[in-house]
GROMACS .gro file of C-alpha atoms in nm:
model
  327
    1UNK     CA    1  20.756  -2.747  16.630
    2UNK     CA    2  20.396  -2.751  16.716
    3UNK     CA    3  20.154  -2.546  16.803
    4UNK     CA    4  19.809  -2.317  16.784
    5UNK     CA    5  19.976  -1.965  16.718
    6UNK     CA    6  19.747  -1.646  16.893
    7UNK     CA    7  19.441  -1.484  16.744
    8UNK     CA    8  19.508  -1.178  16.652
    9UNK     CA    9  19.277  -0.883  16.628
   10UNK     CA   10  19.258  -0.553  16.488
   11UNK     CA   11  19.524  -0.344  16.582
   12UNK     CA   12  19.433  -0.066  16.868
   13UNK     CA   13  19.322   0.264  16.709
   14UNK     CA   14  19.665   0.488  16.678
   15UNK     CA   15  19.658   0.728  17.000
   16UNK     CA   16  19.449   0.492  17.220
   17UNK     CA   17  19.458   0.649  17.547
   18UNK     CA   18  19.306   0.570  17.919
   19UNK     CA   19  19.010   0.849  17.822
   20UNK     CA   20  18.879   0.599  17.522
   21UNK     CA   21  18.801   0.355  17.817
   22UNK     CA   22  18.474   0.270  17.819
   23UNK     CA   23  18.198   0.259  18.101
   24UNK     CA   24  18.315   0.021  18.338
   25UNK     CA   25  18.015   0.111  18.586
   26UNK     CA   26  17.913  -0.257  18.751
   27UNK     CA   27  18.254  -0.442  18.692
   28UNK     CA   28  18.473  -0.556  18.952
   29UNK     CA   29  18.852  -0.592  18.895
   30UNK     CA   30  19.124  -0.765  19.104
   31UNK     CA   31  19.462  -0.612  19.004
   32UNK     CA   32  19.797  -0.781  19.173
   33UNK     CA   33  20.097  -0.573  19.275
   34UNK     CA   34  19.875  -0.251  19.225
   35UNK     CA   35  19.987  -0.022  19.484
   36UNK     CA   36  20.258   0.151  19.262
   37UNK     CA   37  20.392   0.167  18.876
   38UNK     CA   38  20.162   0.000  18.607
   39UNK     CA   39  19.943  -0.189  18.838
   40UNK     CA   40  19.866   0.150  19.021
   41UNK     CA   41  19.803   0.349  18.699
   42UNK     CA   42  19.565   0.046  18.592
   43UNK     CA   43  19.372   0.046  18.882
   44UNK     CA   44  19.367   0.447  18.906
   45UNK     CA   45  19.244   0.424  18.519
   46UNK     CA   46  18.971   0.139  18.565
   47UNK     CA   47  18.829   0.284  18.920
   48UNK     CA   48  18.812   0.624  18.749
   49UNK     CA   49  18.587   0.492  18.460
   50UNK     CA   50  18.367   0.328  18.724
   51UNK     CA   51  18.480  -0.011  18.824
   52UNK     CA   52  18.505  -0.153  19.183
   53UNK     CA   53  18.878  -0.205  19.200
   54UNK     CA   54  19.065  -0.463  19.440
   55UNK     CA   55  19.402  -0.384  19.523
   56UNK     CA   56  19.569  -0.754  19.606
   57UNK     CA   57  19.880  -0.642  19.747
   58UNK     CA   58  20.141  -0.797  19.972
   59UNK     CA   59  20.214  -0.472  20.172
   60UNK     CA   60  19.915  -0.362  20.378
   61UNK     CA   61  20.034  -0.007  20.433
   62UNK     CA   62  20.143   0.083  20.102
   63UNK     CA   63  19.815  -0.102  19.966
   64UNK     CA   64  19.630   0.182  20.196
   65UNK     CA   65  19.822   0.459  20.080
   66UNK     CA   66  19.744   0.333  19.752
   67UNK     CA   67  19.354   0.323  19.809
   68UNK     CA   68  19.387   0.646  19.932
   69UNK     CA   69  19.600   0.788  19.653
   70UNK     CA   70  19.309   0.674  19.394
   71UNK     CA   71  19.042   0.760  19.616
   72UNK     CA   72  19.117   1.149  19.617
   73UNK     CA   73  19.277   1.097  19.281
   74UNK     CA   74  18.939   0.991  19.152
   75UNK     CA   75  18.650   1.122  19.367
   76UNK     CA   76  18.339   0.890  19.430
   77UNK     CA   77  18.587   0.613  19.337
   78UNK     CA   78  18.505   0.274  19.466
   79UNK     CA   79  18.866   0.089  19.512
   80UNK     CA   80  18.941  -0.170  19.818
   81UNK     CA   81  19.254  -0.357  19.937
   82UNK     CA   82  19.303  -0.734  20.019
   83UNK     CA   83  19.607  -0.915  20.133
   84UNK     CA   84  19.770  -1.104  19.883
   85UNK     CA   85  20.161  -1.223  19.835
   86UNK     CA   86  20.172  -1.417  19.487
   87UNK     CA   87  20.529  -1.609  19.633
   88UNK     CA   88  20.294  -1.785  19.908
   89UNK     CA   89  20.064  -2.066  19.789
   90UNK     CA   90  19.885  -1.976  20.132
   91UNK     CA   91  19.816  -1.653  20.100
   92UNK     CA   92  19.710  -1.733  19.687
   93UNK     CA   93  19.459  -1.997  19.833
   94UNK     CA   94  19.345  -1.821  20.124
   95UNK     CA   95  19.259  -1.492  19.873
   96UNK     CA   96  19.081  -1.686  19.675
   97UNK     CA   97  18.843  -1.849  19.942
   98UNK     CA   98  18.813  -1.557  20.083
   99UNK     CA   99  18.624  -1.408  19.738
  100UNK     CA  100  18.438  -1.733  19.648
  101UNK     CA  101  18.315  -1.745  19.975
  102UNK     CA  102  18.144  -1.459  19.938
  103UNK     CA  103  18.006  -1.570  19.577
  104UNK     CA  104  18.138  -1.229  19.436
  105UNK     CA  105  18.146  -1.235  19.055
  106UNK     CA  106  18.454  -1.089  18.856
  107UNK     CA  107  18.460  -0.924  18.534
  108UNK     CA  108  18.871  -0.874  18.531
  109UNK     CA  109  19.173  -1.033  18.630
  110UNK     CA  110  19.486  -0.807  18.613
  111UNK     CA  111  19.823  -1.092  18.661
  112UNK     CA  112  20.056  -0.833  18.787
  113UNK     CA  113  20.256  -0.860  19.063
  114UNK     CA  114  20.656  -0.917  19.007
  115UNK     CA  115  20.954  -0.877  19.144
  116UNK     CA  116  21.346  -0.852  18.933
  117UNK     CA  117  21.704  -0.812  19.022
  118UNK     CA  118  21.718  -1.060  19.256
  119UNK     CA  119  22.126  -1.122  19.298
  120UNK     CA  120  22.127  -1.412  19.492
  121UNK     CA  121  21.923  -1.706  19.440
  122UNK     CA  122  21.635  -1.740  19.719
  123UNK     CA  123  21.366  -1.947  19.779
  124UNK     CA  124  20.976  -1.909  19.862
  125UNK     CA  125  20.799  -2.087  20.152
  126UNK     CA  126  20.720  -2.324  19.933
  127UNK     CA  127  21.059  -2.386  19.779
  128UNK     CA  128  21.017  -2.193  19.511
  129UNK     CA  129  21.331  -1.962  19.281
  130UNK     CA  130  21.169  -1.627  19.423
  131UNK     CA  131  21.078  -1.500  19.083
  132UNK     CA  132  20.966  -1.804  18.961
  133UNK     CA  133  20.681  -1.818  19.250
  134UNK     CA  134  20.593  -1.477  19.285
  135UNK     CA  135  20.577  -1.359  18.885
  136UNK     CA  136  20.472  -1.686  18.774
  137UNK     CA  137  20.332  -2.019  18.963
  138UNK     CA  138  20.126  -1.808  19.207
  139UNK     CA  139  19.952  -1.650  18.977
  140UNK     CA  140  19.892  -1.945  18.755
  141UNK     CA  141  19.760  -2.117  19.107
  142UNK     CA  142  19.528  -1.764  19.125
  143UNK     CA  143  19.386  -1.769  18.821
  144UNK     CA  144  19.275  -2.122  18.838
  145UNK     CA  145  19.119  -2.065  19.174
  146UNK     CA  146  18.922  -1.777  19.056
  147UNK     CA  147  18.855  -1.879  18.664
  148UNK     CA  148  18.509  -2.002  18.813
  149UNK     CA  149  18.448  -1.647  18.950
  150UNK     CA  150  18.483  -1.482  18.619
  151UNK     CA  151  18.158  -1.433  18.440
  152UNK     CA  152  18.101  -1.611  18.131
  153UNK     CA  153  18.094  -1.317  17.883
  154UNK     CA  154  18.345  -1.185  17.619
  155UNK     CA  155  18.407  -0.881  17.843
  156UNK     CA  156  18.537  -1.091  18.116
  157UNK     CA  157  18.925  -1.089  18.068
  158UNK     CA  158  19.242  -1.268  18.219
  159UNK     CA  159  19.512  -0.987  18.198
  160UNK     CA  160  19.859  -1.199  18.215
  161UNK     CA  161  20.159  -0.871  18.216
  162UNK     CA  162  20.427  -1.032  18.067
  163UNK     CA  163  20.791  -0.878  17.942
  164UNK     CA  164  20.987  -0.792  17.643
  165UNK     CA  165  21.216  -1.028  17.819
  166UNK     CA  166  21.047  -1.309  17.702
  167UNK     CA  167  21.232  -1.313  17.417
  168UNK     CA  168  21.549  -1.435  17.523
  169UNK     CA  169  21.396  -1.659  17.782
  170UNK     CA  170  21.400  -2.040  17.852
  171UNK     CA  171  21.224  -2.293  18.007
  172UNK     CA  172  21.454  -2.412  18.177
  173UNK     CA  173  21.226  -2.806  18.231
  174UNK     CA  174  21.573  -2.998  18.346
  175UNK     CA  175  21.630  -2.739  18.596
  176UNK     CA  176  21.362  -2.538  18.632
  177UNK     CA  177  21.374  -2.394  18.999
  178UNK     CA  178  21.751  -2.277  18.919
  179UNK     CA  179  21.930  -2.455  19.111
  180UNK     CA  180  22.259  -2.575  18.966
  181UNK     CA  181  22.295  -2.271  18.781
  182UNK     CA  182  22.097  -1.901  18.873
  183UNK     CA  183  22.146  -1.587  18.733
  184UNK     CA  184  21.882  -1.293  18.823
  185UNK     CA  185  21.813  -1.219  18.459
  186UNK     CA  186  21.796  -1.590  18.369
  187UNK     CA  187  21.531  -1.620  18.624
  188UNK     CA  188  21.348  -1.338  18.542
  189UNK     CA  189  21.344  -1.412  18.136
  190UNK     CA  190  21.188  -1.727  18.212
  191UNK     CA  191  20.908  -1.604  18.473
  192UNK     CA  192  20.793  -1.372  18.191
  193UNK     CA  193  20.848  -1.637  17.907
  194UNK     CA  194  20.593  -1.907  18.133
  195UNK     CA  195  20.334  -1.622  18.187
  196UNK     CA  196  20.281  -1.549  17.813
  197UNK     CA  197  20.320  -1.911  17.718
  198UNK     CA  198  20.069  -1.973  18.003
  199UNK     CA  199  19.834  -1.660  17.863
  200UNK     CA  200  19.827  -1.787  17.556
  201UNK     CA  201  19.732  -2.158  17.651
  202UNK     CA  202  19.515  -2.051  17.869
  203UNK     CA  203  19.328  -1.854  17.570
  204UNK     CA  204  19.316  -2.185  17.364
  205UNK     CA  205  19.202  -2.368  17.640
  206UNK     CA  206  18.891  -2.133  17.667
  207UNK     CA  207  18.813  -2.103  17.324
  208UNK     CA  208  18.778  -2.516  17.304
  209UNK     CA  209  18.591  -2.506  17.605
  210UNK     CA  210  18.345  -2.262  17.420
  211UNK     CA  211  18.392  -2.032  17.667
  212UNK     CA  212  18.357  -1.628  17.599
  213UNK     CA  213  18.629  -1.534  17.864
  214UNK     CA  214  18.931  -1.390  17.708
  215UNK     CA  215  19.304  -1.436  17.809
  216UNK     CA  216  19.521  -1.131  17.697
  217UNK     CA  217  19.895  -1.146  17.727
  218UNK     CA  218  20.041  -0.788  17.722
  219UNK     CA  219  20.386  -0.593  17.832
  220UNK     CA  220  20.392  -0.201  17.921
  221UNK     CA  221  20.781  -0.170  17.734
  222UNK     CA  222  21.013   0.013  17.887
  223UNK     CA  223  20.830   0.149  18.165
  224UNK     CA  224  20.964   0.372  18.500
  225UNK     CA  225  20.845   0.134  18.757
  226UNK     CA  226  20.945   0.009  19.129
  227UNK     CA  227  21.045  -0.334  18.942
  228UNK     CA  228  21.294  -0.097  18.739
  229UNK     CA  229  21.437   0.147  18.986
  230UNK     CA  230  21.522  -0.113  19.283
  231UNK     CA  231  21.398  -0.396  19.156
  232UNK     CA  232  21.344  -0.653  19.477
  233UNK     CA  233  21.687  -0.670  19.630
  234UNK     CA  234  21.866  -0.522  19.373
  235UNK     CA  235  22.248  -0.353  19.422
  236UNK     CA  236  22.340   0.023  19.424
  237UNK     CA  237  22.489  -0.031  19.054
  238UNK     CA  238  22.157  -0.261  18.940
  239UNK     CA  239  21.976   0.024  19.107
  240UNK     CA  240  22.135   0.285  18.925
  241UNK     CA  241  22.191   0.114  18.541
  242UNK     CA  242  21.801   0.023  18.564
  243UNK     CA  243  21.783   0.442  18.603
  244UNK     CA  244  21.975   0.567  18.376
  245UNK     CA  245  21.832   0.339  18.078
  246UNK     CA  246  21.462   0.369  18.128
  247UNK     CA  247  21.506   0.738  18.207
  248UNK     CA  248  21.685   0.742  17.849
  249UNK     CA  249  21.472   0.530  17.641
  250UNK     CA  250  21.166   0.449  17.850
  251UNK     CA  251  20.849   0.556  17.907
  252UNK     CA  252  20.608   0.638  18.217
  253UNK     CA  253  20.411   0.423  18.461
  254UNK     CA  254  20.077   0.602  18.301
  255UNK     CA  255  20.193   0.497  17.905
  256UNK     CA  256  20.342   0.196  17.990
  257UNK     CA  257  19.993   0.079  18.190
  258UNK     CA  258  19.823   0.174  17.830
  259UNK     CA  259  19.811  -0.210  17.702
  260UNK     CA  260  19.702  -0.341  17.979
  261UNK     CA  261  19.403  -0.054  17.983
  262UNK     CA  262  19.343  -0.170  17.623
  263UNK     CA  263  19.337  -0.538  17.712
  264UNK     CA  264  19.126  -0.532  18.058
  265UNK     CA  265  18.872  -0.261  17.882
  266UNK     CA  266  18.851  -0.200  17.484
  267UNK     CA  267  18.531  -0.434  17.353
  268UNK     CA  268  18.790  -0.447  17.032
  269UNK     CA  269  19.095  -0.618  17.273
  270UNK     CA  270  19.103  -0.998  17.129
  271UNK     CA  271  19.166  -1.301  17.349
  272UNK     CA  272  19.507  -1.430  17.261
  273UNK     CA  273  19.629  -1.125  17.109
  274UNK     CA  274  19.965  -1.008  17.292
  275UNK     CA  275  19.970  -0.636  17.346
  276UNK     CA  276  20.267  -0.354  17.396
  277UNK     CA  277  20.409  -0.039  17.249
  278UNK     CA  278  20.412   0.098  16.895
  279UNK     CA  279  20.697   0.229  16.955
  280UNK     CA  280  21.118   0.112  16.855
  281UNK     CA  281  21.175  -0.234  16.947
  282UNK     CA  282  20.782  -0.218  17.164
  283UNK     CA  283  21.030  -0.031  17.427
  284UNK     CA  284  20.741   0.242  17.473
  285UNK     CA  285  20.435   0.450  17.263
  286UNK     CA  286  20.044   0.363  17.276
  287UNK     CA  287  19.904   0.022  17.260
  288UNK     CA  288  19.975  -0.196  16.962
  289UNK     CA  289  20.004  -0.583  16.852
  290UNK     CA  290  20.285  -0.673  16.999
  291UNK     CA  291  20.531  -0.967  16.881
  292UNK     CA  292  20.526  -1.317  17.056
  293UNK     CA  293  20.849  -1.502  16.987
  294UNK     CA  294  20.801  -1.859  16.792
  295UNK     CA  295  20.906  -2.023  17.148
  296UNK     CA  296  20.646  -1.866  17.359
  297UNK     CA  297  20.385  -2.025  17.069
  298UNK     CA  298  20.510  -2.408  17.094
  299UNK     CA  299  20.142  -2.577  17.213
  300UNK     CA  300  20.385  -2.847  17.331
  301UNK     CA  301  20.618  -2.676  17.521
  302UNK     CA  302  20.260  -2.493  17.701
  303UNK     CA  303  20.118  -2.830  17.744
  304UNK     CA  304  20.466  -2.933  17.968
  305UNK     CA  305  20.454  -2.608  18.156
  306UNK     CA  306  20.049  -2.597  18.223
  307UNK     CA  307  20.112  -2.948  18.347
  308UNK     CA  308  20.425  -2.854  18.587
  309UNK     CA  309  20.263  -2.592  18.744
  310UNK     CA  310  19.929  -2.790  18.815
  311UNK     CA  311  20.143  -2.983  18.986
  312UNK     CA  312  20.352  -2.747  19.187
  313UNK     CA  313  20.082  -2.549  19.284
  314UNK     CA  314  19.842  -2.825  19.337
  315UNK     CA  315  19.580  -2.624  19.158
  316UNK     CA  316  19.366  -2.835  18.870
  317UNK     CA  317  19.265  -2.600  18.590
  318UNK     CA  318  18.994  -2.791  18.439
  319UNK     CA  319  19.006  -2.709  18.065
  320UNK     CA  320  19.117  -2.991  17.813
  321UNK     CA  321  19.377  -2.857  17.614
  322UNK     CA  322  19.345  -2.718  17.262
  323UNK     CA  323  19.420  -2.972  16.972
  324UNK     CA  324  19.799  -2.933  16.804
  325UNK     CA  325  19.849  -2.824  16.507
  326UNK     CA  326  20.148  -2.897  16.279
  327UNK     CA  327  20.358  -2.572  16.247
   0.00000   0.00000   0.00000
């Protein structure tokens, strides 16, 4: 195998919690699927501690609710909504005009939006697996359409919210929309598999470049979330095993949001580095180092995928990629 395994930093101080945020006065922050679970507590967090926060979000009224939630939640709070559906290529391009258009910089990209339990197979506009297209290629295509929005400074981060579930994912290359043999879980695995493999590259990519942006890979554990309790299209029984294990062994929307706090805002947060619990198995407790999997670190198998999704999504990322190295 071959490969450029992740940086890794210092470990997060034990008890890290949302108040050890720092300033984030003058920092903007575009957070996907942040009108509920994680990606609400994240933006809630990060608009508290002063940043403008941009809720992209698929759902217009539950995206106001959710602006309205943080604004009385967090008083003199700045936060905004913009359509956004990750599964459309359209709506991914026509986002990110919209913002360059208006020459906005961005200090934080939050790659959270995702959908699970999805019994049947199904397809995207652009004939896409579902999952595939809404956790993974669109956001790929979005944060290569914005990567020249991002200022160039090490506290401008990518924040890719991958899954425990990466570690018994495949990339499936010989069949990778699914579609001589599906399985929701299958499909799922690998979304969250080719969004840390793509963090990760992406990290390399930026440190050849010379470039002080960071990519952070992280997962929030076991967390109590939409994507848990009903998933997309999930069954009564999905519906109701997803309940009765996360409210066994899992933890809230608020501790399970902590890594990504620690990624998007600690100074100490290290590009490359993946992030989760401390906890049993990373299934929930404050921010830690989390473990990658050897196959999410194969610079070949990242190379393959980066090159796929150019070429599904029809976005060009330009960064060379990092040099292998025997492993």
């Amino acid at each position: 195998m071959t490969g450029t395994g992740p940086a890794l930093g210092d470990a997060p101080p034990s008890g890290w919690k949302a108040a050890d945020i720092p300033p984030q006065t003058g920092r903007t922050a575009i957070i996907t699927g942040a009108t509920s679970g994680i990606g609400f507590e994240t933006a809630l967090a990060l608009a508290g501690a002063g940043a403008r926060v941009v809720l992209a979000a698929r759902d217009p009224d539950k995206a106001a609710r959710a602006v309205a939630a943080i604004r009385r939640a967090r008083p003199g709070s700045r936060p905004e909504a913009r359509p956004l559906d990750t599964g459309s290529l359209a709506s991914v391009n026509a986002f990110a005009a919209g913002w360059r258009a208006e020459e906005q910089a961005l200090d934080l990209l939050v790659l959270n939006a995702g959908i699970a339990s999805v019994p049947r197979r199904e397809e995207t506009e652009d004939g896409f697996e579902r999952q595939l297209g809404t956790n993974y290629l669109g956001h790929f295509a979005l944060a290569g359409l914005l990567l020249p929005s991002l200022r160039p400074d090490p506290a401008s981060r990518v924040v890719s919210v991958a899954s425990i579930a990466h570690r018994s994912g495949l990339i499936h290359f010989d069949d990778l929309q699914l579609r001589r043999t599906y399985g929701a879980q299958v499909a799922y695995r690998q979304t969250k598999l080719a969004l840390l493999i793509f963090a990760l590259e992406l990290d390399r990519r930026l440190r050849a470049a010379g470039s002080p942006i960071r990519s952070i890979p992280v997962h929030p554990g076991l967390a109590r979330t939409d994507i848990t309790r009903r998933g997309d299209r999930a069954g009564p029984l999905a519906r109701l095993a997803g309940r009765a294990i996360f409210a066994a062994i899992g933890q809230s929307a608020a501790r399970g949001a902590l890594p990504l706090l620690y990624a998007a805002a600690a100074p100490a947060a290290q590009g490359g580095t993946y992030y989760g619990p401390s906890g049993f198995r990373e299934f929930r407790g404050g921010p830690a180092i989390a473990e990658v999997e050897p196959h999410a670190r194969d610079g070949a198998v990242a190379r393959r995928l980066w090159a796929i999704s150019e070429d599904l999504t029809a976005v060009r990322i330009p960064l060379a990629p990092a040099p292998l190295l025997p492993g």
